[in-house]
Amino acid sequence: MNLSVLGCGYVGLVTGACFADLGNNISCYDISSKRVNSLKKSVVPFHEPGLDNLVAEKVENGQLAFTSSLKNCLEFSDVYFICVGTPQKHSGKPNLDFIDAAITSIFEYVTEQKNSAVKKHIFIKSTVPPGTVKSYLKKLKSRKLDKLISISSNPEFLKEGSAIQDFMKPDRVVVGSNDADAIEVLRLLHRPILWKSDRLMIVSPESSETIKYSANAFLAMKISFINEIAKLSDAIGADINEIRKGIGSDERINPNFLYSGIGYGGSCFPKDIRGLSYVFKKNNITPHLVNATLNVNEEQLEHFLNKIFTIYSKKVLKTKTFAVWGQAFKPNTDDIRESVGIKLVQRLSPLVKELKIFEPIAKKNAQNEHSELSNVTFSSSLPSSIKGSDALIICTECREFWNIDTNIFTMLNDNNIFDGRNILDKNILLDEGIHYFGVGR
Ligand code: UGA
């Protein structure tokens, strides 16, 4: 099939490249001509394992093309995937301006082409509040375009760092649609990846939109739940890793997304949980659990920082240099959006002598973010960040940190390690005379 993808961000690029890999021809549009120009040269603007190679291969064989002309992109096919951003406003309300602009342009384009016999199908992949598709269907009707265009919800569930794998081996593909032709288009498109298991779920648009929000809210709630238990664990001397295994072995609970730490970040959880809370309020329902999830996450960094403030008084802290490992919101990405590690550095910088950061992938983004902080420097290796530091703080669970040779910690003047992701072996460190402070351990 020929497909048009609107928006070359995370979701759009992965969708375009993966559908090309499944044998389709794709035209990807983005409003930023700078982004389009670099994508034409197969330069992917963010780090996602395997994506640059896949884009390069598909651009080279002509299956994947980029354009900053929306008209060209719309002319290319009759199937439109909307993958534009839905940033949040202050109230938590998702900003649908980009979606509005994209859908309005499609309406106008189709109005001009009214004689075309082929029905156009719009699939909204961007995360939008429940009711969004319904409201656009109303507009379609009022403009008498409902026989010419279908609009469906088709949320994306990929995770940064494993996006291609998540797209190609999905747990499920959700289609929120009332249009049989649109459902058939999606069924055909996903045949190569869903032929072994029938994981195409056809639901109403409202259910589909709510599935996306609730999935993220539930995962975030698991994290906030374990972080809350970690506080109790700290207070009574239990170990949260043991608790995670103990409760996670019950398959109704399962151990995934029960890793305690300094809290969740990223471009999705914080925005989507606030977005869901907004939707509840709009419907006059108090979102008790959703709000608690948010509140626990916001308190988590302070809970962790208090461990540092308990060891170092305000006056002493001013004389101390800390090595900080990790700034990305999670491993294997250069994304620092809503990263708790970034917040930690911004919060600690005025209180300490120096922060020496080591960040394997997101260094450039973190450097830009901290460019105004004069006592923040970036080290080129793990040992050089430790050398001359008094203590270490771990913010991201990057692979290279887990099995680090513990000998390098002898360079820490105060022997203190604050492990914000609970990744180091507490017992080995304690045996070596290092003071280890995890979360809930
Ligand atoms: C999340 C969801 O996991 C995806 O299913 C969803 O499609 C995506 O949002 C989206 O809406 O687009 P992502 O933002 O890539 O994916 O990141 P996650 O792997 O979910 O991690 C989010 C945050 O939670 C990270 O800061 C991570 O460190 C933290 N986390 C995760 C924990 O603190 N503990 C855990 O046990 C797991």
Short mmCIF file of C-alpha atoms and ligand atoms in Angstrom, two decimals:
data_model
loop_
_atom_site.label_atom_id
_atom_site.label_comp_id
_atom_site.label_asym_id
_atom_site.label_seq_id
_atom_site.Cartn_x
_atom_site.Cartn_y
_atom_site.Cartn_z
CA MET A 1 0.00 0.00 0.00
CA ASN A 2 0.94 3.62 -0.30
CA LEU A 3 0.73 5.34 3.06
CA SER A 4 1.05 8.94 4.24
CA VAL A 5 2.47 9.65 7.68
CA LEU A 6 1.98 13.12 9.14
CA GLY A 7 4.63 14.00 11.71
CA CYS A 8 8.22 12.72 11.79
CA GLY A 9 8.67 12.52 15.54
CA TYR A 10 9.15 9.33 17.47
CA VAL A 11 5.89 7.64 16.57
CA GLY A 12 5.77 8.90 12.96
CA LEU A 13 9.29 7.86 12.05
CA VAL A 14 9.01 4.43 13.60
CA THR A 15 5.60 3.91 11.97
CA GLY A 16 6.88 5.04 8.57
CA ALA A 17 10.10 3.03 8.66
CA CYS A 18 8.42 -0.13 9.99
CA PHE A 19 5.52 -0.03 7.52
CA ALA A 20 8.11 0.43 4.75
CA ASP A 21 9.92 -2.62 6.10
CA LEU A 22 6.63 -4.52 5.82
CA GLY A 23 6.56 -3.81 2.08
CA ASN A 24 4.62 -0.55 1.81
CA ASN A 25 5.61 2.76 0.24
CA ILE A 26 5.57 5.71 2.59
CA SER A 27 5.52 9.48 2.29
CA CYS A 28 6.36 11.16 5.60
CA TYR A 29 5.53 14.82 6.15
CA ASP A 30 6.90 17.14 8.79
CA ILE A 31 6.31 20.85 9.30
CA SER A 32 10.03 21.36 10.04
CA SER A 33 11.91 21.58 6.74
CA LYS A 34 15.16 21.27 8.71
CA ARG A 35 14.05 17.89 10.02
CA VAL A 36 12.83 16.80 6.58
CA ASN A 37 16.11 17.79 4.95
CA SER A 38 18.18 15.81 7.39
CA LEU A 39 15.83 12.81 7.12
CA LYS A 40 16.22 12.90 3.35
CA LYS A 41 19.90 12.26 4.08
CA SER A 42 18.82 9.50 6.49
CA VAL A 43 19.90 11.47 9.55
CA VAL A 44 17.48 10.55 12.35
CA PRO A 45 17.16 13.46 14.81
CA PHE A 46 17.13 11.28 17.94
CA HIS A 47 18.70 8.07 19.20
CA GLU A 48 16.63 4.92 18.75
CA PRO A 49 18.43 1.59 18.32
CA GLY A 50 18.21 0.32 14.72
CA LEU A 51 16.10 3.19 13.41
CA ASP A 52 18.85 5.05 11.53
CA ASN A 53 19.82 1.87 9.62
CA LEU A 54 16.22 1.04 8.80
CA VAL A 55 15.49 4.59 7.61
CA ALA A 56 18.67 4.62 5.48
CA GLU A 57 17.82 1.27 3.89
CA LYS A 58 14.23 2.25 3.06
CA VAL A 59 15.19 5.71 1.77
CA GLU A 60 17.80 4.11 -0.45
CA ASN A 61 15.41 1.59 -1.98
CA GLY A 62 12.80 4.29 -2.50
CA GLN A 63 10.13 2.98 -0.12
CA LEU A 64 10.44 5.84 2.34
CA ALA A 65 10.42 9.50 1.34
CA PHE A 66 10.22 12.71 3.32
CA THR A 67 8.52 15.93 2.37
CA SER A 68 7.73 19.31 3.89
CA SER A 69 4.83 19.70 1.46
CA LEU A 70 1.65 18.51 3.12
CA LYS A 71 -0.08 18.52 -0.25
CA ASN A 72 2.50 16.11 -1.72
CA CYS A 73 2.13 13.84 1.28
CA LEU A 74 -1.68 13.82 1.03
CA GLU A 75 -1.60 13.20 -2.72
CA PHE A 76 0.64 10.20 -2.21
CA SER A 77 -2.02 7.90 -0.74
CA ASP A 78 -5.51 7.47 0.65
CA VAL A 79 -4.40 6.29 4.08
CA TYR A 80 -3.22 8.93 6.55
CA PHE A 81 -1.51 8.21 9.86
CA ILE A 82 -1.57 11.24 12.14
CA CYS A 83 1.52 11.13 14.34
CA VAL A 84 1.91 14.77 15.34
CA GLY A 85 2.71 15.89 18.89
CA THR A 86 0.09 16.60 21.54
CA PRO A 87 2.08 18.65 24.06
CA GLN A 88 0.30 19.62 27.23
CA LYS A 89 -0.98 22.99 28.30
CA HIS A 90 -0.56 24.34 31.86
CA SER A 91 -3.94 22.95 32.91
CA GLY A 92 -2.79 19.46 31.92
CA LYS A 93 -5.10 19.65 28.91
CA PRO A 94 -3.45 18.14 25.84
CA ASN A 95 -2.87 20.71 23.12
CA LEU A 96 -4.53 19.43 19.97
CA ASP A 97 -3.48 22.31 17.69
CA PHE A 98 -1.22 20.12 15.53
CA ILE A 99 -3.90 17.43 15.17
CA ASP A 100 -6.46 20.10 14.33
CA ALA A 101 -4.19 21.58 11.68
CA ALA A 102 -3.51 18.17 10.11
CA ILE A 103 -7.16 17.09 10.05
CA THR A 104 -8.38 20.46 8.79
CA SER A 105 -5.86 20.26 5.92
CA ILE A 106 -7.11 16.79 5.01
CA PHE A 107 -10.73 18.02 5.07
CA GLU A 108 -9.78 20.89 2.76
CA TYR A 109 -7.77 18.66 0.46
CA VAL A 110 -10.64 16.16 0.15
CA THR A 111 -13.16 18.96 -0.38
CA GLU A 112 -11.10 20.13 -3.36
CA GLN A 113 -10.94 16.55 -4.69
CA LYS A 114 -14.62 15.81 -4.11
CA ASN A 115 -14.90 13.88 -7.35
CA SER A 116 -12.33 11.30 -6.31
CA ALA A 117 -14.10 7.96 -5.90
CA VAL A 118 -11.61 6.64 -3.35
CA LYS A 119 -12.44 7.01 0.31
CA LYS A 120 -9.66 8.40 2.52
CA HIS A 121 -8.88 6.82 5.88
CA ILE A 122 -7.41 8.82 8.76
CA PHE A 123 -5.85 6.95 11.68
CA ILE A 124 -4.93 8.98 14.74
CA LYS A 125 -1.82 7.50 16.35
CA SER A 126 -1.04 10.55 18.49
CA THR A 127 -2.22 10.22 22.09
CA VAL A 128 -5.47 12.19 22.35
CA PRO A 129 -8.17 12.56 25.00
CA PRO A 130 -11.13 10.19 24.72
CA GLY A 131 -13.80 11.78 22.58
CA THR A 132 -11.39 13.33 20.06
CA VAL A 133 -12.31 11.02 17.17
CA LYS A 134 -15.99 11.48 17.98
CA SER A 135 -15.67 15.26 17.79
CA TYR A 136 -13.92 15.05 14.40
CA LEU A 137 -16.57 12.65 13.12
CA LYS A 138 -19.17 15.28 13.99
CA LYS A 139 -17.22 17.88 12.01
CA LEU A 140 -16.97 15.45 9.09
CA LYS A 141 -20.72 15.06 9.10
CA SER A 142 -21.41 18.76 9.32
CA ARG A 143 -19.10 19.31 6.32
CA LYS A 144 -20.79 16.44 4.46
CA LEU A 145 -17.51 14.63 4.11
CA ASP A 146 -18.49 11.51 6.05
CA LYS A 147 -18.88 9.39 2.92
CA LEU A 148 -15.44 10.46 1.70
CA ILE A 149 -13.34 10.21 4.85
CA SER A 150 -13.19 7.86 7.83
CA ILE A 151 -11.48 8.76 11.10
CA SER A 152 -10.28 6.08 13.50
CA SER A 153 -8.10 5.80 16.56
CA ASN A 154 -5.02 3.58 16.34
CA PRO A 155 -2.89 4.29 19.42
CA GLU A 156 0.78 3.44 19.56
CA PHE A 157 2.24 1.45 22.47
CA LEU A 158 5.95 1.49 21.61
CA LYS A 159 8.63 2.20 24.19
CA GLU A 160 11.65 4.37 23.48
CA GLY A 161 14.78 2.25 23.24
CA SER A 162 12.90 -0.77 21.86
CA ALA A 163 10.52 0.98 19.46
CA ILE A 164 11.15 -1.15 16.35
CA GLN A 165 10.81 -4.39 18.27
CA ASP A 166 7.60 -3.11 19.93
CA PHE A 167 6.15 -2.13 16.56
CA MET A 168 7.06 -5.38 14.85
CA LYS A 169 6.05 -7.64 17.74
CA PRO A 170 3.13 -5.82 19.34
CA ASP A 171 1.27 -7.16 22.38
CA ARG A 172 -1.82 -5.90 20.57
CA VAL A 173 -2.89 -3.53 17.83
CA VAL A 174 -5.90 -1.50 18.86
CA VAL A 175 -8.25 0.00 16.28
CA GLY A 176 -11.00 2.27 17.48
CA SER A 177 -13.27 2.54 14.51
CA ASN A 178 -16.84 2.40 13.29
CA ASP A 179 -15.77 2.06 9.67
CA ALA A 180 -15.48 -1.44 8.18
CA ASP A 181 -13.21 -0.30 5.32
CA ALA A 182 -10.81 1.43 7.70
CA ILE A 183 -10.66 -1.67 9.91
CA GLU A 184 -9.89 -3.78 6.82
CA VAL A 185 -7.04 -1.43 5.84
CA LEU A 186 -5.44 -1.84 9.25
CA ARG A 187 -6.00 -5.58 9.25
CA LEU A 188 -4.19 -5.88 5.91
CA LEU A 189 -1.36 -3.61 6.99
CA HIS A 190 -0.71 -5.66 10.12
CA ARG A 191 -1.09 -9.11 8.52
CA PRO A 192 2.68 -9.72 8.30
CA ILE A 193 3.15 -9.12 12.03
CA LEU A 194 -0.09 -10.51 13.41
CA TRP A 195 -0.57 -13.66 11.35
CA LYS A 196 0.56 -15.93 14.19
CA SER A 197 -1.76 -14.47 16.76
CA ASP A 198 -4.97 -12.59 16.43
CA ARG A 199 -4.01 -9.52 18.36
CA LEU A 200 -5.93 -6.97 16.36
CA MET A 201 -8.50 -5.51 18.73
CA ILE A 202 -11.42 -3.71 17.20
CA VAL A 203 -13.15 -1.42 19.64
CA SER A 204 -15.01 1.89 19.64
CA PRO A 205 -12.94 5.06 19.15
CA GLU A 206 -13.68 6.17 22.74
CA SER A 207 -12.51 2.82 24.14
CA SER A 208 -9.40 2.90 21.99
CA GLU A 209 -8.44 6.39 23.16
CA THR A 210 -9.09 5.39 26.77
CA ILE A 211 -7.07 2.16 26.41
CA LYS A 212 -4.01 4.23 25.50
CA TYR A 213 -4.36 6.61 28.46
CA SER A 214 -5.25 3.86 30.91
CA ALA A 215 -2.35 1.63 29.84
CA ASN A 216 0.14 4.40 30.58
CA ALA A 217 -1.66 5.39 33.78
CA PHE A 218 -1.68 1.79 35.02
CA LEU A 219 2.04 1.35 34.34
CA ALA A 220 2.84 4.66 36.02
CA MET A 221 0.61 3.65 38.94
CA LYS A 222 2.63 0.45 39.39
CA ILE A 223 5.81 2.55 39.58
CA SER A 224 4.30 5.00 42.07
CA PHE A 225 2.94 2.10 44.10
CA ILE A 226 6.35 0.48 44.47
CA ASN A 227 7.92 3.87 45.18
CA GLU A 228 5.43 4.41 47.99
CA ILE A 229 6.19 0.98 49.45
CA ALA A 230 9.90 1.88 49.10
CA LYS A 231 9.38 4.79 51.49
CA LEU A 232 7.93 2.41 54.07
CA SER A 233 10.73 0.00 53.31
CA ASP A 234 13.29 2.73 54.06
CA ALA A 235 11.54 3.53 57.31
CA ILE A 236 11.43 -0.03 58.63
CA GLY A 237 14.62 -1.46 57.12
CA ALA A 238 13.15 -3.80 54.48
CA ASP A 239 14.59 -4.19 50.96
CA ILE A 240 12.33 -3.14 48.10
CA ASN A 241 14.07 -5.49 45.64
CA GLU A 242 13.09 -8.41 47.83
CA ILE A 243 9.57 -7.05 48.14
CA ARG A 244 9.32 -6.67 44.35
CA LYS A 245 10.27 -10.31 43.86
CA GLY A 246 7.95 -11.41 46.65
CA ILE A 247 4.89 -9.69 45.26
CA GLY A 248 5.83 -9.94 41.58
CA SER A 249 5.97 -13.72 41.68
CA ASP A 250 2.18 -13.67 41.97
CA GLU A 251 1.30 -13.70 38.28
CA ARG A 252 -1.70 -11.47 38.90
CA ILE A 253 0.79 -8.77 39.94
CA ASN A 254 3.92 -9.68 37.90
CA PRO A 255 7.33 -8.09 38.54
CA ASN A 256 7.41 -5.71 35.55
CA PHE A 257 7.25 -1.98 36.15
CA LEU A 258 7.80 -2.54 39.84
CA TYR A 259 11.33 -1.15 39.92
CA SER A 260 11.64 1.50 42.57
CA GLY A 261 13.77 4.58 41.98
CA ILE A 262 13.69 8.35 41.69
CA GLY A 263 10.44 8.25 39.73
CA TYR A 264 9.25 8.05 36.17
CA GLY A 265 9.92 10.63 33.46
CA GLY A 266 9.85 10.83 29.68
CA SER A 267 7.59 12.40 27.09
CA CYS A 268 4.65 10.10 27.78
CA PHE A 269 3.90 9.14 31.38
CA PRO A 270 4.02 12.61 32.96
CA LYS A 271 2.03 14.20 30.11
CA ASP A 272 -0.48 11.40 29.72
CA ILE A 273 -1.20 11.01 33.43
CA ARG A 274 -1.88 14.75 33.69
CA GLY A 275 -3.95 14.51 30.49
CA LEU A 276 -6.03 11.68 31.93
CA SER A 277 -6.52 13.58 35.17
CA TYR A 278 -7.80 16.52 33.09
CA VAL A 279 -10.24 14.29 31.20
CA PHE A 280 -11.62 12.94 34.51
CA LYS A 281 -12.14 16.43 35.86
CA LYS A 282 -13.85 17.51 32.65
CA ASN A 283 -16.29 14.67 33.26
CA ASN A 284 -16.79 15.72 36.90
CA ILE A 285 -15.09 12.62 38.32
CA THR A 286 -12.29 12.84 40.88
CA PRO A 287 -9.36 10.72 39.65
CA HIS A 288 -8.12 9.55 43.06
CA LEU A 289 -5.62 6.93 41.87
CA VAL A 290 -4.42 8.94 38.89
CA ASN A 291 -3.77 11.98 41.10
CA ALA A 292 -2.02 9.84 43.72
CA THR A 293 0.20 8.41 40.98
CA LEU A 294 1.20 11.93 40.02
CA ASN A 295 1.73 13.10 43.60
CA VAL A 296 3.88 10.12 44.61
CA ASN A 297 6.03 10.63 41.53
CA GLU A 298 6.49 14.31 42.26
CA GLU A 299 7.53 13.56 45.87
CA GLN A 300 9.92 10.78 44.94
CA LEU A 301 12.87 12.98 44.00
CA GLU A 302 12.62 14.82 47.34
CA HIS A 303 12.51 11.49 49.18
CA PHE A 304 15.74 10.55 47.45
CA LEU A 305 17.42 13.94 47.93
CA ASN A 306 16.63 13.77 51.64
CA LYS A 307 19.01 10.80 51.85
CA ILE A 308 21.78 13.10 50.63
CA PHE A 309 20.66 15.95 52.91
CA THR A 310 20.67 13.59 55.90
CA ILE A 311 24.33 12.73 55.29
CA TYR A 312 25.52 16.21 54.37
CA SER A 313 24.47 19.38 56.17
CA LYS A 314 23.78 22.46 54.03
CA LYS A 315 27.18 23.91 54.93
CA VAL A 316 29.09 20.71 54.18
CA LEU A 317 27.18 20.12 50.95
CA LYS A 318 28.55 23.40 49.58
CA THR A 319 32.07 21.91 49.78
CA LYS A 320 31.19 18.62 48.06
CA THR A 321 31.66 17.33 44.53
CA PHE A 322 29.31 14.64 43.25
CA ALA A 323 29.70 12.31 40.29
CA VAL A 324 26.30 11.92 38.59
CA TRP A 325 25.67 8.95 36.32
CA GLY A 326 22.88 9.20 33.76
CA GLN A 327 20.65 12.05 32.60
CA ALA A 328 18.37 10.42 30.03
CA PHE A 329 14.89 9.58 31.36
CA LYS A 330 15.72 5.90 30.79
CA PRO A 331 18.57 3.85 29.23
CA ASN A 332 19.21 3.54 25.50
CA THR A 333 17.79 6.91 24.55
CA ASP A 334 19.01 10.48 24.22
CA ASP A 335 15.64 11.76 25.40
CA ILE A 336 15.80 13.97 28.49
CA ARG A 337 12.19 15.18 28.45
CA GLU A 338 10.83 15.28 32.03
CA SER A 339 13.87 13.28 33.09
CA VAL A 340 14.14 13.08 36.87
CA GLY A 341 17.94 13.02 36.55
CA ILE A 342 17.82 16.43 34.86
CA LYS A 343 15.59 17.74 37.66
CA LEU A 344 18.00 16.35 40.25
CA VAL A 345 20.95 18.21 38.72
CA GLN A 346 18.97 21.47 38.52
CA ARG A 347 17.92 21.09 42.15
CA LEU A 348 21.38 20.13 43.50
CA SER A 349 23.56 22.46 41.46
CA PRO A 350 23.00 25.57 43.63
CA LEU A 351 23.57 23.55 46.81
CA VAL A 352 26.89 21.81 46.04
CA LYS A 353 30.41 22.68 44.93
CA GLU A 354 30.42 20.70 41.70
CA LEU A 355 28.52 18.03 39.75
CA LYS A 356 30.50 15.85 37.34
CA ILE A 357 28.12 14.11 34.99
CA PHE A 358 28.69 11.00 32.93
CA GLU A 359 25.93 10.31 30.40
CA PRO A 360 26.52 7.75 27.62
CA ILE A 361 23.90 8.75 25.02
CA ALA A 362 22.06 11.93 25.98
CA LYS A 363 25.18 13.99 26.78
CA LYS A 364 24.56 16.67 24.14
CA ASN A 365 20.95 17.23 25.17
CA ALA A 366 21.89 17.31 28.85
CA GLN A 367 24.72 19.76 28.15
CA ASN A 368 22.27 22.11 26.43
CA GLU A 369 19.85 21.78 29.31
CA HIS A 370 22.48 22.61 31.93
CA SER A 371 24.40 25.21 29.92
CA GLU A 372 23.62 27.93 32.49
CA LEU A 373 24.88 25.91 35.46
CA SER A 374 28.52 26.91 35.98
CA ASN A 375 29.37 24.14 38.45
CA VAL A 376 28.13 21.32 36.20
CA THR A 377 30.72 19.59 34.04
CA PHE A 378 30.60 16.50 31.83
CA SER A 379 33.13 13.68 32.12
CA SER A 380 34.13 11.49 29.21
CA SER A 381 34.28 8.24 31.22
CA LEU A 382 32.90 6.68 34.37
CA PRO A 383 36.28 6.69 36.21
CA SER A 384 37.00 10.32 35.32
CA SER A 385 33.65 11.36 36.77
CA ILE A 386 34.50 9.55 40.01
CA LYS A 387 38.04 10.88 40.28
CA GLY A 388 38.09 13.85 42.66
CA SER A 389 34.42 13.34 43.62
CA ASP A 390 33.22 12.86 47.17
CA ALA A 391 30.13 10.79 46.39
CA LEU A 392 28.26 9.22 43.48
CA ILE A 393 24.61 9.65 42.49
CA ILE A 394 23.01 7.28 39.94
CA CYS A 395 20.02 8.68 38.04
CA THR A 396 19.54 6.31 35.06
CA GLU A 397 19.83 2.51 34.95
CA CYS A 398 22.22 2.48 31.93
CA ARG A 399 23.65 -0.96 31.16
CA GLU A 400 27.28 0.07 31.61
CA PHE A 401 26.64 1.06 35.24
CA TRP A 402 25.35 -2.29 36.52
CA ASN A 403 28.53 -4.34 36.58
CA ILE A 404 31.10 -1.60 36.95
CA ASP A 405 34.38 -2.67 38.58
CA THR A 406 33.75 -1.58 42.15
CA ASN A 407 37.46 -0.77 42.59
CA ILE A 408 36.82 2.60 40.98
CA PHE A 409 34.70 3.56 43.98
CA THR A 410 37.85 3.67 46.13
CA MET A 411 38.43 7.05 44.43
CA LEU A 412 35.33 8.50 46.12
CA ASN A 413 36.57 10.65 49.03
CA ASP A 414 33.55 9.98 51.25
CA ASN A 415 32.75 6.42 50.10
CA ASN A 416 29.10 7.39 49.61
CA ILE A 417 26.92 6.06 46.80
CA PHE A 418 23.32 7.24 46.32
CA ASP A 419 21.78 4.76 43.89
CA GLY A 420 18.59 6.29 42.49
CA ARG A 421 17.82 3.20 40.40
CA ASN A 422 18.79 0.40 42.82
CA ILE A 423 21.13 -1.19 40.29
CA LEU A 424 24.30 -1.81 42.27
CA ASP A 425 24.86 -4.85 44.45
CA LYS A 426 24.34 -3.45 47.92
CA ASN A 427 26.01 -6.37 49.74
CA ILE A 428 29.22 -6.30 47.69
CA LEU A 429 29.52 -2.56 48.25
CA LEU A 430 28.84 -2.78 51.98
CA ASP A 431 31.49 -5.53 52.25
CA GLU A 432 33.93 -3.19 50.58
CA GLY A 433 33.25 -0.50 53.13
CA ILE A 434 31.17 1.70 50.86
CA HIS A 435 28.16 3.48 52.30
CA TYR A 436 25.32 2.51 50.01
CA PHE A 437 22.00 4.37 49.88
CA GLY A 438 19.39 2.94 47.50
CA VAL A 439 15.67 3.64 47.34
CA GLY A 440 13.76 1.44 49.77
CA ARG A 441 16.83 -0.64 50.53
C1 UGA B 1 5.85 4.48 27.83
C2 UGA B 1 5.08 3.15 27.85
O1 UGA B 1 5.85 2.17 28.53
C3 UGA B 1 4.79 2.66 26.40
O2 UGA B 1 4.02 1.49 26.46
C4 UGA B 1 4.01 3.77 25.68
O3 UGA B 1 3.71 3.41 24.33
C5 UGA B 1 4.83 5.05 25.68
O4 UGA B 1 5.10 5.45 27.05
C6 UGA B 1 4.03 6.11 24.97
O5 UGA B 1 2.95 6.49 25.46
O6 UGA B 1 4.40 6.52 23.87
P1 UGA B 1 8.42 5.18 27.45
O7 UGA B 1 7.98 6.58 27.74
O8 UGA B 1 9.32 4.92 26.28
O9 UGA B 1 7.12 4.24 27.22
O10 UGA B 1 9.19 4.67 28.74
P2 UGA B 1 9.05 3.50 29.83
O11 UGA B 1 9.95 2.39 29.51
O12 UGA B 1 7.65 3.17 30.07
O13 UGA B 1 9.65 4.24 31.12
C7 UGA B 1 9.04 5.43 31.64
C8 UGA B 1 9.71 5.86 32.92
O14 UGA B 1 9.38 4.98 33.98
C9 UGA B 1 11.24 5.91 32.87
O15 UGA B 1 11.67 7.10 33.50
C10 UGA B 1 11.67 4.69 33.65
O16 UGA B 1 12.93 4.82 34.26
C11 UGA B 1 10.56 4.62 34.70
N1 UGA B 1 10.35 3.26 35.25
C12 UGA B 1 9.97 2.24 34.43
C13 UGA B 1 10.52 3.05 36.62
O17 UGA B 1 10.87 3.98 37.39
N2 UGA B 1 10.31 1.79 37.11
C14 UGA B 1 9.92 0.76 36.34
O18 UGA B 1 9.73 -0.35 36.89
C15 UGA B 1 9.76 0.98 34.96
#
